[in-house]
Coordinates of C-alpha atoms and ligand atoms in Angstrom, one line a residue:
X1 CA 63.1 111.2 149.7
X2 CA 65.9 108.6 149.5
X3 CA 67.9 108.3 146.4
X4 CA 69.3 105.0 145.2
X5 CA 72.7 105.7 143.5
X6 CA 72.8 102.4 141.6
X7 CA 69.3 103.0 140.2
X8 CA 70.1 106.6 139.3
X9 CA 73.3 105.6 137.6
X10 CA 71.4 103.0 135.6
X11 CA 68.9 105.6 134.6
X12 CA 71.6 107.9 133.3
X13 CA 73.3 105.1 131.3
X14 CA 69.9 104.1 129.8
X15 CA 69.7 107.6 128.2
X16 CA 72.1 106.2 125.6
X17 CA 70.5 104.0 123.0
X18 CA 71.8 100.4 122.6
X19 CA 73.2 101.5 119.2
X20 CA 75.0 104.5 120.6
X21 CA 76.5 102.3 123.4
X22 CA 77.6 99.6 120.9
X23 CA 79.2 102.2 118.7
X24 CA 81.0 103.7 121.7
X25 CA 82.3 100.3 122.7
X26 CA 83.6 99.6 119.2
X27 CA 85.3 103.0 119.0
X28 CA 86.9 102.6 122.4
X29 CA 88.1 99.0 122.2
X30 CA 89.4 99.6 118.6
X31 CA 91.3 102.5 120.2
X32 CA 93.1 100.1 122.6
X33 CA 94.4 98.1 119.7
X34 CA 95.6 101.3 118.0
X35 CA 98.1 101.7 120.8
X36 CA 99.7 98.4 119.9
X37 CA 99.6 99.1 116.1
X38 CA 100.9 102.6 116.7
X39 CA 103.9 101.2 118.6
X40 CA 104.6 98.8 115.7
X41 CA 104.3 101.6 113.2
X42 CA 106.8 103.6 115.3
X43 CA 109.3 100.7 115.4
X44 CA 109.0 100.0 111.6
X45 CA 109.5 103.8 110.9
X46 CA 112.6 103.7 113.1
X47 CA 113.9 100.6 111.2
X48 CA 113.2 102.2 107.8
X49 CA 115.0 105.4 108.7
X50 CA 118.1 103.3 109.7
X51 CA 117.9 101.3 106.5
X52 CA 117.7 104.5 104.4
X53 CA 121.1 105.5 106.0
X54 CA 120.5 109.2 105.4
X55 CA 121.3 110.2 109.0
X56 CA 124.7 108.5 109.1
X57 CA 125.5 109.9 105.7
X58 CA 124.7 113.5 106.8
X59 CA 126.7 113.0 110.0
X60 CA 129.7 111.7 108.0
X61 CA 129.5 114.6 105.5
X62 CA 129.2 117.3 108.3
X63 CA 132.1 115.7 110.3
X64 CA 134.3 115.6 107.2
X65 CA 133.7 119.4 106.8
X66 CA 134.7 119.7 110.5
X67 CA 131.1 120.5 111.5
X68 CA 130.8 121.1 115.3
X69 CA 128.9 118.4 117.3
X70 CA 126.1 120.9 118.1
X71 CA 125.6 121.5 114.3
X72 CA 125.7 117.8 113.6
X73 CA 123.0 117.0 116.2
X74 CA 120.9 119.9 115.0
X75 CA 120.9 119.0 111.3
X76 CA 120.6 115.2 111.9
X77 CA 117.8 115.9 114.5
X78 CA 115.8 118.0 112.1
X79 CA 116.2 115.6 109.2
X80 CA 115.2 112.7 111.5
X81 CA 112.1 114.5 112.8
X82 CA 111.0 115.5 109.4
X83 CA 111.5 112.0 108.0
X84 CA 109.7 110.4 110.9
X85 CA 106.8 112.8 110.5
X86 CA 106.5 112.0 106.8
X87 CA 106.7 108.2 107.2
X88 CA 104.2 108.2 110.0
X89 CA 101.7 110.5 108.2
X90 CA 99.6 107.8 106.5
X91 CA 99.1 106.1 109.9
X92 CA 98.3 109.5 111.5
X93 CA 95.7 110.2 108.8
X94 CA 94.1 106.8 109.3
X95 CA 94.1 107.1 113.1
X96 CA 93.3 110.7 113.7
X97 CA 91.2 111.7 110.7
X98 CA 89.7 108.8 108.7
X99 CA 88.7 106.7 111.7
X100 CA 87.2 109.8 113.5
X101 CA 85.2 110.5 110.4
X102 CA 84.0 106.9 110.2
X103 CA 82.6 107.2 113.8
X104 CA 81.1 110.6 113.1
X105 CA 83.4 112.4 115.5
X106 CA 84.8 115.0 113.1
X107 CA 83.5 116.9 110.1
X108 CA 86.8 118.4 109.2
X109 CA 87.9 118.0 105.6
X110 CA 91.2 116.2 105.0
X111 CA 92.8 119.4 103.7
X112 CA 92.0 121.2 106.9
X113 CA 93.3 118.3 109.0
X114 CA 96.5 118.1 106.9
X115 CA 97.2 121.8 107.2
X116 CA 96.9 121.6 110.9
X117 CA 99.0 118.4 111.1
X118 CA 101.8 120.2 109.1
X119 CA 101.6 123.3 111.4
X120 CA 101.8 121.3 114.6
X121 CA 104.5 119.0 113.0
X122 CA 106.6 122.1 112.2
X123 CA 106.2 123.5 115.7
X124 CA 107.0 120.3 117.4
X125 CA 110.0 119.7 115.1
X126 CA 111.4 123.1 116.0
X127 CA 111.1 122.5 119.8
X128 CA 112.1 118.9 119.7
X129 CA 115.2 119.6 117.6
X130 CA 116.3 122.2 120.2
X131 CA 115.7 119.8 123.0
X132 CA 117.7 117.1 121.2
X133 CA 120.6 119.4 120.7
X134 CA 120.6 120.0 124.4
X135 CA 120.3 116.3 125.2
X136 CA 123.2 115.3 122.9
X137 CA 125.2 118.1 124.5
X138 CA 124.5 116.6 127.9
X139 CA 125.3 113.1 126.7
X140 CA 128.7 114.3 125.6
X141 CA 129.4 116.3 128.7
X142 CA 127.9 114.3 131.6
X143 CA 128.4 110.9 130.0
X144 CA 127.2 108.6 132.9
X145 CA 124.5 110.8 134.5
X146 CA 123.3 112.4 131.3
X147 CA 119.8 110.9 131.8
X148 CA 119.3 113.0 135.0
X149 CA 120.4 116.2 133.4
X150 CA 118.3 115.4 130.3
X151 CA 115.2 114.9 132.5
X152 CA 115.9 118.3 134.0
X153 CA 116.2 119.9 130.6
X154 CA 113.0 118.2 129.5
X155 CA 111.3 119.7 132.5
X156 CA 112.4 123.2 131.4
X157 CA 110.9 122.6 127.9
X158 CA 107.7 121.1 129.3
X159 CA 107.1 124.1 131.6
X160 CA 108.0 126.6 128.9
X161 CA 105.6 124.8 126.5
X162 CA 102.8 124.8 129.0
X163 CA 103.4 128.5 129.7
X164 CA 103.3 129.7 126.0
X165 CA 100.8 127.2 124.7
X166 CA 97.6 129.3 125.4
X167 CA 99.3 132.5 124.3
X168 CA 101.2 131.4 121.2
X169 CA 100.2 128.0 120.0
X170 CA 96.5 127.3 120.7
X171 CA 95.4 130.6 118.9
X172 CA 97.1 129.2 115.7
X173 CA 94.5 126.4 115.6
X174 CA 91.4 127.9 117.2
X175 CA 89.6 131.1 118.0
X176 CA 89.2 131.7 121.7
X177 CA 86.6 134.3 122.8
X178 CA 85.7 135.3 126.4
X179 CA 82.4 133.8 127.4
X180 CA 79.8 136.3 126.1
X181 CA 77.5 138.2 128.6
X182 CA 74.4 136.3 129.6
X183 CA 73.2 133.4 131.7
X184 CA 76.2 131.1 131.0
X185 CA 78.8 133.7 131.8
X186 CA 77.0 134.8 135.0
X187 CA 76.9 131.1 136.2
X188 CA 80.6 130.7 135.4
X189 CA 81.6 134.0 137.0
X190 CA 79.6 133.1 140.2
X191 CA 81.4 129.7 140.3
X192 CA 84.7 131.4 139.7
X193 CA 84.3 133.7 142.7
X194 CA 83.3 130.7 144.9
X195 CA 86.3 128.6 143.9
X196 CA 88.9 131.4 143.7
X197 CA 89.5 131.1 139.9
X198 CA 90.1 134.3 138.0
X199 CA 86.7 135.0 136.3
X200 CA 88.3 136.7 133.3
X201 CA 89.9 133.5 132.2
X202 CA 86.9 131.6 130.9
X203 CA 86.8 131.1 127.2
X204 CA 84.7 129.4 124.5
X205 CA 86.6 128.1 121.5
X206 CA 85.5 126.8 118.1
X207 CA 86.4 123.2 118.8
X208 CA 83.7 122.0 116.4
X209 CA 86.2 122.9 113.6
X210 CA 88.3 119.8 114.5
X211 CA 86.1 117.5 116.5
X212 CA 82.5 116.8 117.5
X213 CA 83.6 115.7 121.0
X214 CA 81.8 117.3 123.9
X215 CA 84.8 118.7 125.8
X216 CA 86.4 121.4 127.9
X217 CA 89.9 121.9 129.2
X218 CA 92.4 123.8 131.3
X219 CA 95.6 124.9 129.6
X220 CA 98.6 127.1 130.5
X221 CA 100.5 127.5 133.8
X222 CA 100.6 130.2 136.4
X223 CA 99.5 133.5 134.8
X224 CA 98.7 131.9 131.4
X225 CA 96.3 129.3 132.8
X226 CA 92.7 129.4 131.6
X227 CA 89.6 127.3 131.2
X228 CA 88.2 126.8 127.7
X229 CA 84.9 125.2 126.7
X230 CA 84.4 123.8 123.2
X231 CA 81.5 125.3 121.3
X232 CA 80.4 121.7 120.8
X233 CA 79.1 121.8 124.4
X234 CA 76.6 124.4 123.3
X235 CA 75.8 122.9 120.0
X236 CA 74.8 119.8 121.9
X237 CA 72.5 121.8 124.1
X238 CA 74.4 122.2 127.3
X239 CA 72.2 123.8 130.0
X240 CA 73.3 125.9 133.0
X241 CA 73.5 122.9 135.3
X242 CA 75.8 121.1 132.8
X243 CA 78.0 124.1 132.3
X244 CA 78.4 124.5 136.0
X245 CA 79.2 120.8 136.4
X246 CA 81.8 120.8 133.7
X247 CA 83.4 124.2 134.5
X248 CA 83.4 123.1 138.2
X249 CA 85.5 120.1 137.1
X250 CA 87.9 122.3 135.0
X251 CA 88.2 124.7 137.9
X252 CA 89.2 121.8 140.0
X253 CA 92.1 121.1 137.7
X254 CA 93.0 124.8 137.9
X255 CA 92.7 125.3 141.7
X256 CA 94.5 122.1 142.5
X257 CA 97.3 122.9 140.0
X258 CA 97.0 119.5 138.4
X259 CA 99.2 120.5 135.4
X260 CA 102.1 121.2 137.8
X261 CA 101.7 117.8 139.5
X262 CA 101.6 116.1 136.1
X263 CA 104.7 117.9 135.1
X264 CA 106.5 116.7 138.2
X265 CA 105.5 113.1 137.6
X266 CA 106.3 113.3 133.8
X267 CA 109.8 114.5 134.7
X268 CA 110.4 111.5 137.0
X269 CA 109.1 109.2 134.3
X270 CA 111.4 111.0 131.8
X271 CA 114.4 110.4 134.0
X272 CA 113.6 106.7 134.3
X273 CA 112.9 106.6 130.6
X274 CA 116.3 108.2 129.7
X275 CA 118.0 105.8 132.1
X276 CA 116.4 102.8 130.4
X277 CA 117.2 104.2 127.0
X278 CA 120.9 104.4 128.0
X279 CA 120.7 100.8 129.3
X280 CA 119.0 99.3 126.3
X281 CA 120.7 101.3 123.6
X282 CA 123.4 98.7 122.6
X283 CA 120.9 95.9 122.4
X284 CA 118.3 97.9 120.4
X285 CA 121.1 99.0 118.0
X286 CA 122.0 95.4 117.3
X287 CA 118.3 94.3 117.0
X288 CA 117.6 97.1 114.5
X289 CA 120.7 96.2 112.5
X290 CA 122.1 99.8 112.8
X291 CA 125.6 99.0 111.7
X292 CA 126.6 102.5 110.6
X293 CA 125.4 104.0 113.9
X294 CA 127.8 104.7 116.7
X295 CA 127.3 104.7 120.5
X296 CA 124.7 106.7 122.3
X297 CA 126.6 110.0 121.6
X298 CA 125.8 109.6 117.9
X299 CA 122.8 111.6 116.7
X300 CA 122.4 109.2 113.8
X301 CA 121.3 106.8 116.5
X302 CA 118.1 108.8 117.0
X303 CA 115.8 106.1 115.5
X304 CA 117.3 103.6 118.0
X305 CA 116.4 106.0 120.9
X306 CA 113.0 106.5 119.4
X307 CA 112.3 102.7 119.1
X308 CA 113.2 102.2 122.7
X309 CA 111.1 105.2 123.6
X310 CA 108.1 103.7 121.8
X311 CA 108.3 100.4 123.7
X312 CA 108.8 102.2 127.0
X313 CA 105.9 104.5 126.2
X314 CA 103.6 101.5 125.5
X315 CA 104.6 99.8 128.8
X316 CA 104.2 103.0 130.8
X317 CA 100.6 103.6 129.4
X318 CA 98.8 102.0 132.4
X319 CA 100.9 104.0 134.9
X320 CA 100.4 107.2 133.0
X321 CA 96.6 106.6 132.7
X322 CA 96.3 105.8 136.4
X323 CA 98.0 109.1 137.2
X324 CA 95.5 111.1 135.0
X325 CA 92.5 109.0 136.2
X326 CA 93.4 110.0 139.8
X327 CA 93.6 113.7 138.8
X328 CA 90.3 113.4 136.9
X329 CA 88.5 111.8 139.9
X330 CA 89.8 114.7 142.0
X331 CA 88.4 117.3 139.6
X332 CA 85.0 115.5 139.6
X333 CA 85.0 115.7 143.3
X334 CA 85.8 119.4 143.2
X335 CA 82.9 120.0 140.9
X336 CA 80.5 118.1 143.2
X337 CA 81.7 120.1 146.2
X338 CA 81.7 123.5 144.6
X339 CA 79.2 123.5 141.8
X340 CA 77.0 120.8 143.4
X341 CA 75.4 119.7 140.1
X342 CA 75.4 115.9 140.2
X343 CA 72.8 115.7 137.5
X344 CA 74.3 118.4 135.4
X345 CA 77.7 116.7 135.6
X346 CA 76.2 113.3 134.8
X347 CA 74.3 114.7 131.8
X348 CA 77.6 116.1 130.5
X349 CA 79.5 112.9 131.2
X350 CA 77.0 110.8 129.3
X351 CA 77.7 113.0 126.2
X352 CA 81.4 112.1 126.5
X353 CA 80.6 108.4 126.5
X354 CA 80.3 108.4 122.7
X355 CA 84.1 108.4 122.6
X356 CA 84.8 106.7 125.9
X357 CA 82.6 103.6 126.3
X358 CA 80.8 104.0 129.6
X359 CA 81.1 100.6 131.3
X360 CA 84.5 98.9 130.7
X361 CA 85.7 96.0 132.9
X362 CA 88.0 97.0 135.8
X363 CA 91.0 95.6 134.0
X364 CA 90.2 97.5 130.8
X365 CA 89.7 100.7 132.8
X366 CA 93.0 100.2 134.6
X367 CA 95.0 99.6 131.5
X368 CA 93.5 101.9 128.9
X369 CA 91.3 104.6 130.5
X370 CA 92.8 108.0 131.2
X371 CA 89.5 109.1 132.8
X372 CA 87.5 107.0 135.2
X373 CA 84.7 105.3 133.3
X374 CA 81.6 107.3 132.8
X375 CA 79.6 104.7 134.8
X376 CA 82.0 105.2 137.8
X377 CA 82.0 108.9 137.5
X378 CA 78.2 109.1 137.3
X379 CA 77.9 106.7 140.2
X380 CA 80.0 108.9 142.4
X381 CA 77.9 111.9 141.4
X382 CA 74.8 110.0 142.3
X383 CA 76.3 108.9 145.6
X384 CA 77.0 112.5 146.3
X385 CA 73.5 113.5 145.4
X386 CA 72.1 110.8 147.8
X387 CA 74.4 112.1 150.6
X388 CA 73.2 115.7 150.0
X389 CA 69.6 114.5 150.1
X390 CA 70.1 112.6 153.4
X391 CA 71.8 115.7 154.9
X392 CA 68.9 117.9 153.8
X393 CA 66.4 115.4 155.3
X394 CA 68.2 115.6 158.6
X395 CA 68.1 119.4 158.6
Ligands
ZN401 ZN1 89.4 116.7 133.5

């Protein structure tokens, strides 16, 4: 029997109704625009905080009382982060809750969403404030090469965050339970032995609390790394072939240590980003009309740094997406080789197409997609299936 990968791919895509596909396209393309609007919101918030003048007022008052520079950067940093969170909140509610609700991708009540947003806001304020104290210390000490040192410090924070996330942070938001005994667990354990993944690190979490997205992930680093499947997978009727296909993909992330690679690349991007921030700081300060803000050593200039960061982040999106897409394609390949479930994987991929339109143009995929398009992923799975069939025929 010969298998035609193009026909098989078309057959999988046709399992989505035209309405479902149109909805996915509208959600996905609207999401591209959100990147631009989000950047504009970020710049407006930075400008507003400068106009308010609170940061320079706090800096002046602390310096008059002979506050040490470390204290100044800590207090100014916390006030800036809290202000920025509060001013961005309406946009965050629209983007991450209201819009998800409109598209039927979440059933979470607003109160639940807000509680979690405040919790994660508090955690990230704490960590970011400490990182900022460190960065301003480095700016004062290593004036010219501060951006290199700052990237190194960021690396320490990123690695620490990855390490503690599954142990201390994720359990605050969701309940993680080891996969219960039964068919699913047996299939996962078998695959774990085959791929050299620890079999006691496969969890199911109550992801349906926040989102109806069909999804699984790997988090943590070294000893804390684990694979977690959202209960949405099972609510949407995942069968054993699908579970094997999906978990095979996640094990690919684990075995190939993708988070470590990503961290390395993020650090290089951070170094370049800090260097560019250093370069553009005087210009951005003038453009934002920050007259009471001093040079880059001044923590009251945080909104200026943030505004440059927003623009750089937007420009770096295609590079960042391409990096993740490459890793995702590698994880799909790992799943095909080790789980060998091209149809199971495709069935799962089609369920993710509700929030990632399946067939974007090549340019759209390059610029905006952090996973290869579902059409391309399914086609590769079908090509794999065809190859296996040919190999079996020869045998
Ligand atoms: Zn992945």
